[in-house]
Coordinates of C-alpha atoms in Angstrom, one line a residue:
X1 CA 30.0 70.2 49.2
X2 CA 32.8 66.8 47.8
X3 CA 30.5 64.4 49.0
X4 CA 27.3 65.7 47.7
X5 CA 29.0 66.0 44.2
X6 CA 30.3 62.8 44.8
X7 CA 26.7 61.0 45.5
X8 CA 25.4 63.1 42.2
X9 CA 27.8 61.4 40.2
X10 CA 26.8 58.4 41.6
X11 CA 23.1 58.7 41.2
X12 CA 23.5 59.8 37.5
X13 CA 25.7 56.7 36.0
X14 CA 23.3 54.0 37.9
X15 CA 20.2 56.1 35.9
X16 CA 22.2 55.9 32.7
X17 CA 23.0 52.0 32.9
X18 CA 19.5 51.6 33.7
X19 CA 18.7 53.2 31.4
X20 CA 20.4 51.7 29.3
X21 CA 19.7 48.1 30.4
X22 CA 15.6 49.0 29.6
X23 CA 15.9 50.1 25.3
X24 CA 18.5 46.5 25.2
X25 CA 15.8 44.5 27.3
X26 CA 13.8 45.7 24.9
X27 CA 15.6 45.2 21.6
X28 CA 16.6 41.8 23.5
X29 CA 14.2 39.8 25.9
X30 CA 16.9 37.0 26.8
X31 CA 19.0 40.5 29.0
X32 CA 15.4 40.4 31.2
X33 CA 15.1 37.0 31.5
X34 CA 18.6 36.8 32.3
X35 CA 18.0 39.3 35.2
X36 CA 14.6 38.5 36.4
X37 CA 17.2 34.7 36.7
X38 CA 19.8 36.5 39.3
X39 CA 17.6 38.4 40.5
X40 CA 14.4 35.0 41.7
X41 CA 16.6 33.1 41.3
X42 CA 17.9 30.9 45.0
X43 CA 13.7 32.5 46.4
X44 CA 11.9 28.6 44.9
X45 CA 9.2 30.7 43.0
X46 CA 9.4 29.3 39.4
X47 CA 8.2 33.4 36.3
X48 CA 7.0 31.6 33.0
X49 CA 6.8 33.5 29.4
X50 CA 4.2 33.9 27.7
X51 CA 6.0 33.0 24.1
X52 CA 3.8 35.2 20.9
X53 CA 0.5 32.5 20.0
X54 CA 0.5 31.9 16.3
X55 CA -2.1 32.8 13.7
X56 CA -4.1 30.2 15.0
X57 CA -3.1 29.5 18.0
X58 CA -4.8 33.4 19.0
X59 CA -7.7 31.8 16.8
X60 CA -8.3 29.0 19.0
X61 CA -7.3 31.5 22.4
X62 CA -9.7 33.0 20.6
X63 CA -12.3 30.8 20.3
X64 CA -11.5 29.2 24.4
X65 CA -11.8 32.8 25.9
X66 CA -15.9 33.9 23.5
X67 CA -17.2 30.7 24.6
X68 CA -16.4 29.8 28.1
X69 CA -15.3 32.8 30.0
X70 CA -13.7 32.3 33.4
X71 CA -15.8 33.9 35.5
X72 CA -18.4 36.6 35.6
X73 CA -16.2 39.6 37.3
X74 CA -13.6 39.6 33.7
X75 CA -16.7 38.8 31.5
X76 CA -18.0 41.0 29.2
X77 CA -22.2 41.2 29.9
X78 CA -24.3 40.3 26.8
X79 CA -25.8 42.0 25.0
X80 CA -29.9 42.3 25.2
X81 CA -31.3 39.6 23.9
X82 CA -28.1 37.5 23.3
X83 CA -27.9 34.2 24.9
X84 CA -25.1 32.9 27.8
X85 CA -22.6 30.9 26.2
X86 CA -23.7 27.7 25.0
X87 CA -20.4 26.3 24.1
X88 CA -18.6 23.5 26.7
X89 CA -15.2 24.2 25.6
X90 CA -12.4 23.2 28.5
X91 CA -9.9 25.7 28.3
X92 CA -9.0 28.4 30.9
X93 CA -8.7 32.2 29.5
X94 CA -9.8 35.5 30.2
X95 CA -7.2 37.6 28.0
X96 CA -9.7 38.8 25.0
X97 CA -7.2 38.4 21.3
X98 CA -8.2 39.8 18.1
X99 CA -7.6 37.2 15.0
X100 CA -8.3 37.2 11.6
X101 CA -12.0 36.9 11.0
X102 CA -11.7 34.3 7.5
X103 CA -9.5 32.0 9.6
X104 CA -11.4 32.1 13.1
X105 CA -14.5 30.9 10.8
X106 CA -11.7 27.9 9.5
X107 CA -10.9 26.3 11.8
X108 CA -14.4 25.9 13.8
X109 CA -15.5 24.6 9.9
X110 CA -12.6 22.0 10.5
X111 CA -14.2 20.9 13.6
X112 CA -18.1 20.8 13.1
X113 CA -16.5 18.5 9.7
X114 CA -15.0 16.0 11.8
X115 CA -17.9 15.9 14.5
X116 CA -20.4 15.7 11.3
X117 CA -18.0 13.0 9.7
X118 CA -18.4 11.1 14.2
X119 CA -22.6 11.3 13.4
X120 CA -21.8 9.7 10.1
X121 CA -19.7 7.0 11.4
X122 CA -22.2 6.3 14.7
X123 CA -25.3 7.0 12.0
X124 CA -23.8 3.9 9.9
X125 CA -24.3 0.6 12.7
X126 CA -28.2 1.5 12.5
X127 CA -30.5 -1.7 13.9
X128 CA -32.6 -0.3 10.9
X129 CA -31.0 -2.8 7.2
X130 CA -32.9 -0.6 5.2
X131 CA -34.4 -3.2 1.8
X132 CA -32.5 -2.8 -1.5
X133 CA -34.8 0.1 -4.0
X134 CA -34.1 -2.0 -6.9
X135 CA -36.3 -4.2 -5.3
X136 CA -39.0 -2.0 -4.5
X137 CA -42.1 -3.1 -6.3
X138 CA -45.5 -0.8 -6.0
X139 CA -48.8 -2.4 -5.9
X140 CA -51.0 -1.4 -8.4
X141 CA -53.8 -0.8 -6.1
X142 CA -51.4 2.4 -4.7
X143 CA -49.9 3.4 -7.6
X144 CA -49.0 7.6 -7.5
X145 CA -50.4 7.9 -3.5
X146 CA -46.7 9.4 -2.3
X147 CA -46.2 12.9 -2.7
X148 CA -44.0 13.6 -0.8
X149 CA -42.2 17.1 -0.4
X150 CA -38.7 16.4 0.5
X151 CA -37.2 19.3 3.6
X152 CA -35.2 21.7 1.6
X153 CA -32.0 24.1 2.3
X154 CA -32.8 27.3 -0.4
X155 CA -29.8 29.1 1.0
X156 CA -26.3 30.2 0.1
X157 CA -22.9 31.3 0.4
X158 CA -22.0 35.3 1.3
X159 CA -18.7 36.3 0.4
X160 CA -16.1 37.8 2.7
X161 CA -18.2 41.5 3.5
X162 CA -21.5 40.4 3.0
X163 CA -20.8 37.9 6.2
X164 CA -19.7 39.5 7.9
X165 CA -21.9 42.3 8.4
X166 CA -24.3 39.9 9.0
X167 CA -23.3 38.7 11.7
X168 CA -22.6 42.5 12.7
X169 CA -26.3 42.3 13.0
X170 CA -26.7 38.8 16.0
X171 CA -30.4 39.1 16.6
X172 CA -31.3 34.9 17.7
X173 CA -35.4 35.3 18.1
X174 CA -36.6 33.4 20.7
X175 CA -34.0 30.9 22.9
X176 CA -36.4 27.7 24.4
X177 CA -33.5 27.2 26.6
X178 CA -35.7 25.6 28.9
X179 CA -37.4 22.9 26.1
X180 CA -37.4 19.4 27.2
X181 CA -38.8 16.4 24.9
X182 CA -39.4 13.3 25.5
X183 CA -37.5 10.8 24.5
X184 CA -39.6 7.8 23.1
X185 CA -42.6 10.9 22.7
X186 CA -39.6 12.8 20.5
X187 CA -36.7 11.0 18.8
X188 CA -35.4 12.9 16.3
X189 CA -34.2 15.3 19.1
X190 CA -32.7 12.6 20.9
X191 CA -30.6 12.2 17.5
X192 CA -28.6 15.2 17.4
X193 CA -25.1 15.9 19.0
X194 CA -25.5 19.3 22.2
X195 CA -25.3 22.6 20.0
X196 CA -27.8 21.0 17.5
X197 CA -30.4 20.3 20.4
X198 CA -29.2 24.0 21.0
X199 CA -30.4 24.9 17.2
X200 CA -33.4 22.9 17.8
X201 CA -35.5 25.1 20.8
X202 CA -34.0 27.8 19.3
X203 CA -36.0 26.7 15.9
X204 CA -38.9 25.0 16.9
X205 CA -39.7 28.0 19.6
X206 CA -39.1 31.1 16.8
X207 CA -41.4 28.4 14.5
X208 CA -44.1 29.0 17.0
X209 CA -43.4 32.6 17.7
X210 CA -43.2 32.4 14.0
X211 CA -40.6 34.6 13.7
X212 CA -38.5 35.0 9.8
X213 CA -35.2 35.2 10.6
X214 CA -32.9 35.1 13.4
X215 CA -28.7 34.1 13.7
X216 CA -28.1 30.4 14.8
X217 CA -27.3 30.0 18.6
X218 CA -24.6 27.8 18.3
X219 CA -22.3 26.6 15.5
X220 CA -23.8 24.7 12.3
X221 CA -23.2 23.7 8.9
X222 CA -26.0 22.9 6.5
X223 CA -26.4 19.4 6.7
X224 CA -25.8 20.0 10.3
X225 CA -29.3 22.3 9.5
X226 CA -30.6 19.8 7.4
X227 CA -30.7 17.4 10.4
X228 CA -31.5 20.0 12.5
X229 CA -34.8 21.8 10.4
X230 CA -36.1 17.9 9.8
X231 CA -35.8 16.7 12.9
X232 CA -38.2 19.5 14.5
X233 CA -40.4 18.8 11.2
X234 CA -40.7 15.0 12.3
X235 CA -41.1 16.0 16.1
X236 CA -43.6 17.9 15.1
X237 CA -46.6 17.7 13.7
X238 CA -48.1 20.5 15.5
X239 CA -46.1 23.0 13.2
X240 CA -49.4 22.9 10.9
X241 CA -47.7 26.3 9.6
X242 CA -44.7 26.1 9.2
X243 CA -43.1 24.7 5.4
X244 CA -41.0 21.4 4.9
X245 CA -38.5 24.3 3.2
X246 CA -36.4 26.6 4.9
X247 CA -34.2 29.9 3.7
X248 CA -30.4 30.2 4.9
X249 CA -26.5 32.5 4.9
X250 CA -23.2 30.9 4.6
X251 CA -19.8 32.4 5.6
X252 CA -17.0 30.9 3.3
X253 CA -16.6 29.0 5.9
X254 CA -20.2 26.8 5.5
X255 CA -20.9 28.1 8.7
X256 CA -25.1 29.6 8.8
X257 CA -25.4 32.7 9.7
X258 CA -28.9 33.1 9.3
X259 CA -31.8 30.8 9.0
X260 CA -34.6 32.1 7.8
X261 CA -38.9 30.3 8.5
X262 CA -40.9 30.0 5.2
X263 CA -44.8 29.6 6.3
X264 CA -48.8 29.4 4.2
X265 CA -51.6 30.7 4.9
X266 CA -52.3 29.9 8.3
X267 CA -49.6 31.5 9.7
X268 CA -52.1 34.9 8.8
X269 CA -54.7 33.8 10.8
X270 CA -53.3 31.5 13.1
X271 CA -55.8 31.3 16.1
X272 CA -58.2 30.5 14.1
X273 CA -56.2 28.0 12.8
X274 CA -54.9 26.7 15.2
X275 CA -59.1 26.0 16.6
X276 CA -60.5 24.8 14.6
X277 CA -58.0 22.2 14.4
X278 CA -58.4 21.7 17.8
X279 CA -62.2 20.5 17.5
X280 CA -61.7 18.3 15.1
X281 CA -58.3 16.5 16.7
X282 CA -60.1 16.8 20.3
X283 CA -63.1 15.0 19.2
X284 CA -61.7 11.8 18.3
X285 CA -59.0 11.9 21.6
X286 CA -61.7 11.9 23.3
X287 CA -63.5 9.2 22.1
X288 CA -61.0 7.6 21.8
X289 CA -59.0 8.0 25.0
X290 CA -63.5 6.0 26.0
X291 CA -61.4 3.4 24.6
X292 CA -59.3 0.0 26.4
X293 CA -55.7 0.0 25.3
X294 CA -54.0 0.9 23.3
X295 CA -54.5 -0.5 20.1
X296 CA -58.0 -0.1 20.8
X297 CA -57.2 3.7 20.5
X298 CA -55.1 3.1 17.7
X299 CA -57.9 0.7 15.4
X300 CA -59.8 3.7 15.7
X301 CA -57.7 6.5 15.0
X302 CA -56.7 5.0 12.5
X303 CA -60.4 4.0 11.3
X304 CA -61.8 7.9 12.1
X305 CA -58.8 9.1 9.4
X306 CA -59.4 7.3 6.7
X307 CA -63.4 8.1 6.5
X308 CA -62.5 11.9 7.7
X309 CA -60.5 12.3 4.8
X310 CA -59.6 12.2 0.8
X311 CA -57.0 11.9 -1.1
X312 CA -56.3 14.9 -2.9
X313 CA -52.4 15.9 -4.6
X314 CA -53.4 19.3 -5.4
X315 CA -55.1 19.7 -1.3
X316 CA -54.1 23.4 0.0
X317 CA -51.3 23.0 2.8
X318 CA -51.0 19.1 1.6
X319 CA -48.2 18.3 3.3
X320 CA -49.3 19.0 6.4
X321 CA -51.3 17.9 10.0
X322 CA -54.0 20.6 8.9
X323 CA -55.3 19.8 6.2
X324 CA -56.5 16.6 7.1
X325 CA -57.7 17.6 11.0
X326 CA -59.2 20.4 8.6
X327 CA -59.9 19.9 5.1
X328 CA -60.2 16.1 5.3
X329 CA -57.4 16.7 1.5
X330 CA -54.5 16.0 1.9
X331 CA -51.9 13.1 0.8
X332 CA -48.9 10.8 2.6
X333 CA -47.8 13.5 5.1
X334 CA -50.0 15.2 5.5
X335 CA -51.7 11.9 6.9
X336 CA -49.4 10.6 8.7
X337 CA -48.8 14.7 10.3
X338 CA -51.8 13.9 11.5
X339 CA -52.4 10.2 12.7
X340 CA -49.2 11.1 14.4
X341 CA -50.1 14.4 16.0
X342 CA -53.1 12.2 17.4
X343 CA -51.5 9.0 18.2
X344 CA -48.5 11.4 20.3
X345 CA -51.5 13.6 22.3
X346 CA -53.0 10.1 23.5
X347 CA -49.7 9.2 25.0
X348 CA -49.1 6.7 22.5
X349 CA -45.9 7.2 20.7
X350 CA -46.1 7.4 17.5
X351 CA -42.6 8.7 13.8
X352 CA -43.4 10.4 10.9
X353 CA -41.2 8.4 9.1
X354 CA -39.9 10.1 5.8
X355 CA -38.9 7.7 2.6
X356 CA -39.4 6.3 -0.6
X357 CA -41.8 4.1 -1.5
X358 CA -41.5 5.0 -5.1
X359 CA -41.2 7.7 -4.4
X360 CA -40.5 10.8 -1.7
X361 CA -43.4 8.5 0.6
X362 CA -44.5 9.3 4.0
X363 CA -45.6 7.1 7.0
X364 CA -45.3 6.1 10.4
X365 CA -44.3 3.7 13.4
X366 CA -46.1 3.9 15.7
X367 CA -44.5 1.6 19.7
X368 CA -47.3 0.2 21.2
X369 CA -45.9 -1.7 24.9
X370 CA -42.4 -3.0 24.1
X371 CA -43.1 -3.6 20.3
X372 CA -42.6 -1.9 17.0
X373 CA -44.9 -1.6 13.7
X374 CA -45.3 0.3 10.7
X375 CA -49.2 1.4 9.6
X376 CA -49.1 3.1 6.1
X377 CA -52.3 5.8 6.4
X378 CA -52.6 6.3 2.8
X379 CA -52.6 3.0 1.1
X380 CA -54.7 2.2 3.2
X381 CA -56.9 4.3 1.7
X382 CA -57.0 3.7 -1.4
X383 CA -60.2 3.3 -3.5
X384 CA -59.1 -0.2 -4.6
X385 CA -57.0 -2.0 -1.5
X386 CA -57.8 -3.0 1.8
X387 CA -58.4 -1.8 5.1
X388 CA -55.4 -2.5 6.9
X389 CA -52.8 -3.6 4.5
X390 CA -50.6 -2.1 5.4
X391 CA -51.9 -1.6 9.1
X392 CA -49.5 -2.7 12.4
X393 CA -47.0 -4.6 9.5
X394 CA -43.2 -5.3 10.1
X395 CA -40.6 -4.4 8.7
X396 CA -40.2 -8.1 6.5
X397 CA -44.0 -7.2 5.6
X398 CA -42.6 -3.6 4.1
X399 CA -39.4 -4.8 2.5
X400 CA -41.1 -4.7 -1.2
X401 CA -42.6 -1.3 -0.5
X402 CA -41.4 0.7 1.8
X403 CA -37.3 2.6 2.6
X404 CA -36.7 5.0 5.1
X405 CA -34.2 7.1 4.4
X406 CA -32.6 9.8 6.6
X407 CA -33.0 10.4 10.1
X408 CA -35.7 8.1 10.0
X409 CA -33.9 5.6 9.3
X410 CA -32.3 5.5 12.7
X411 CA -36.0 4.6 14.8
X412 CA -35.8 1.3 16.1
X413 CA -36.7 -1.9 13.1
X414 CA -40.2 -3.0 13.2
X415 CA -39.9 -6.5 14.2
X416 CA -43.9 -6.2 16.9
X417 CA -45.8 -9.9 16.9
X418 CA -48.3 -9.5 19.0
X419 CA -50.3 -6.7 17.2
X420 CA -49.3 -7.4 13.6
X421 CA -52.5 -7.6 11.2
X422 CA -51.9 -10.8 9.3
X423 CA -54.2 -13.1 6.6
X424 CA -54.9 -16.9 8.2
X425 CA -55.2 -19.8 6.4
X426 CA -57.6 -18.4 4.0
X427 CA -57.0 -15.8 3.6
X428 CA -58.5 -13.9 6.1
X429 CA -57.3 -10.4 8.3
X430 CA -57.3 -11.1 11.5
X431 CA -57.4 -7.9 13.4
X432 CA -56.6 -8.7 16.6
X433 CA -54.1 -11.2 15.9
X434 CA -52.8 -13.6 18.9
X435 CA -55.3 -12.9 21.1
X436 CA -56.0 -15.8 22.6
X437 CA -60.2 -17.3 22.7
X438 CA -61.7 -18.5 25.8
X439 CA -61.5 -21.7 25.0
X440 CA -58.0 -21.8 24.7
X441 CA -58.2 -20.3 28.6
X442 CA -58.9 -23.1 31.5
X443 CA -62.6 -20.7 31.6
X444 CA -66.0 -22.0 30.2
X445 CA -68.7 -20.0 28.7
X446 CA -69.6 -20.3 32.9
X447 CA -67.2 -19.2 34.1
X448 CA -67.4 -15.6 32.2
X449 CA -67.9 -12.7 35.5
X450 CA -70.6 -9.7 34.1
X451 CA -70.7 -7.5 36.8
X452 CA -68.2 -5.6 39.7
X453 CA -70.2 -7.2 42.3
X454 CA -70.1 -10.4 41.5
X455 CA -66.5 -10.3 40.6
X456 CA -66.0 -9.2 44.2
X457 CA -68.0 -12.1 45.7
X458 CA -65.6 -14.6 43.3
X459 CA -62.2 -13.2 44.0
X460 CA -63.7 -12.8 48.1
X461 CA -64.6 -16.9 48.1
X462 CA -61.0 -17.6 46.2
X463 CA -59.2 -16.2 49.5
X464 CA -61.2 -18.2 52.0
X465 CA -60.5 -20.5 49.8
X466 CA -56.6 -20.5 49.5
X467 CA -55.8 -19.4 52.9
X468 CA -52.7 -17.4 53.9
X469 CA -49.1 -17.3 52.4
X470 CA -48.5 -16.6 49.0
X471 CA -50.9 -17.8 46.4
X472 CA -52.1 -17.1 42.6
X473 CA -55.6 -16.8 41.3
X474 CA -57.9 -16.3 38.0
X475 CA -60.7 -15.4 36.5
X476 CA -63.1 -13.8 32.9
X477 CA -65.0 -10.1 33.1
X478 CA -66.8 -10.6 29.8
X479 CA -67.5 -6.8 28.2
X480 CA -65.5 -3.6 28.0
X481 CA -68.3 -1.6 30.3
X482 CA -67.3 -4.4 33.3
X483 CA -63.6 -4.0 32.4
X484 CA -63.3 -0.6 32.6
X485 CA -65.3 -0.3 35.8
X486 CA -62.6 -2.7 36.9
X487 CA -59.8 -0.3 36.0
X488 CA -61.6 2.7 37.4
X489 CA -62.1 0.5 40.9
X490 CA -58.6 -0.6 40.8
X491 CA -57.1 2.9 40.6
X492 CA -58.7 4.3 43.5
X493 CA -58.4 1.5 45.8
X494 CA -61.8 0.2 46.1
X495 CA -60.4 -3.3 46.1
X496 CA -59.9 -3.3 49.6
X497 CA -63.8 -1.6 50.5
X498 CA -65.5 -4.4 48.3
X499 CA -63.4 -7.3 49.2
X500 CA -60.0 -7.4 50.6
X501 CA -61.1 -6.0 53.9
X502 CA -63.6 -8.7 54.8
X503 CA -61.8 -11.9 53.4
X504 CA -58.5 -10.5 56.1
X505 CA -61.1 -10.4 58.5
X506 CA -62.3 -13.5 58.4
X507 CA -59.1 -15.4 58.2
X508 CA -57.9 -13.5 61.1
X509 CA -54.5 -12.1 58.6
X510 CA -53.4 -8.7 59.4
X511 CA -51.5 -8.5 56.2
X512 CA -52.8 -8.4 52.4
X513 CA -50.3 -7.1 48.9
X514 CA -52.2 -8.3 45.7
X515 CA -51.3 -7.5 41.6
X516 CA -53.4 -7.9 39.1
X517 CA -52.6 -8.6 36.1
X518 CA -54.6 -8.3 33.1
X519 CA -54.6 -10.6 29.6
X520 CA -57.7 -9.4 26.5
X521 CA -58.8 -12.4 24.9
X522 CA -61.1 -11.9 22.3
X523 CA -64.6 -11.5 22.0
X524 CA -63.7 -8.6 24.5
X525 CA -63.2 -11.2 27.3
X526 CA -60.0 -10.2 30.2
X527 CA -58.1 -12.9 32.3
X528 CA -57.0 -11.6 35.9
X529 CA -54.6 -12.9 37.3
X530 CA -54.7 -12.1 41.7
X531 CA -51.1 -12.6 43.0
X532 CA -52.0 -12.5 46.9
X533 CA -49.5 -12.4 49.8
X534 CA -51.6 -13.6 53.4
X535 CA -50.7 -12.5 56.5

């Protein structure tokens, strides 16, 4: 019994001692650290201690937690309609913590402001140099032909309670996360950073679906949202039902928490309006596709639109391509968007340009070959001006009349010479600039080839004449119809059966490689250079 009694007393003493240590550790964490060091001494194991986070550190960790989960196992499932994270934060945090709502958004706003400053510095290095607006002089023949309505954010800032309620009701609408936009045809999309591109896709998708309000999928401030909305409007003339003003709501830190799109009358009967628009546009596109060369297509579209449209400041939906294509009455924005839409459909890069020409104005930039040109259909459509006075001009040509603004300054400079429309010594416009005449080549009128079989016969005898090895020879064909036939036959490899096979057989050769280059001459003549290797 004494032994049992002694054991019980010992156990009771140990219990009291252990309880005392627990209570002491609760009031002084350093005691538990010391005990841990004793227990794990010599085992080669490091024990890390978590230090309580400051409010600022907590906000950062909360942001990282929400935007970059460590795995699907420790991540709460997204609400229906809510996108998975688009952020690229490299933090590896999985613990949820509670933070003050305002602290979190203040930290994000500061980060966005820093990002915006970097973008502004980058855009300052653009190659386009804007002329001094003080030197702008508008010719009387085109005075007053502008009326471009600039993109406008009709935003408001909410108090904390209103903003918190709105953020609790997240609705992203259509995300468009799989949408991609070709850099050469949609340059404004590629002027944005990754965060802004996600909102661009979302805004474009919701505009297509005609959804009115939604929450941005990424955190952006007012300046960034203006750039995003501008980029969508400038890249996509087909969204003719979308107004150029939008509503928005921001929290006190300047973060957008809701976007409200506005639509014109076309949205009420979108399908009917779209059919009419396509019918008019397709007729022009079909006719232009039959022409050879991007310049010929551009000039045709330019001319047909001038015949079709009348300038009218009071025209309905006058900022849209629809007002020009279907109603035939518009202002500069309508001219520019209609031209942009058709040229893009033809695969020719054509950009909407926003700027000033004494007042807010819109025109286009077109890419032909590797060169860029300014085109202003509105001013070319003046009763008192020339039809090509503002067609295919350089920035130097435009420096006293047009100044790019906003995102448009990031478009390539216009310094093209090949298709620049200029005056000759007698003051006449040369609509086929820098095209050589037949007399500028080694050929004369008697050398012209006027049918496809004569062309094949000419090529056959020239190959026999030059024989085996690497050689170059030329010939000239006449007429657009013959050129189109020649082009079609080459695309279908018909030159092999029509002259190459016979030439190889007669030379006793077993290998031939041919490349062809075409130079368009004046009067619809085409100089064809053949680079031939025969072995």
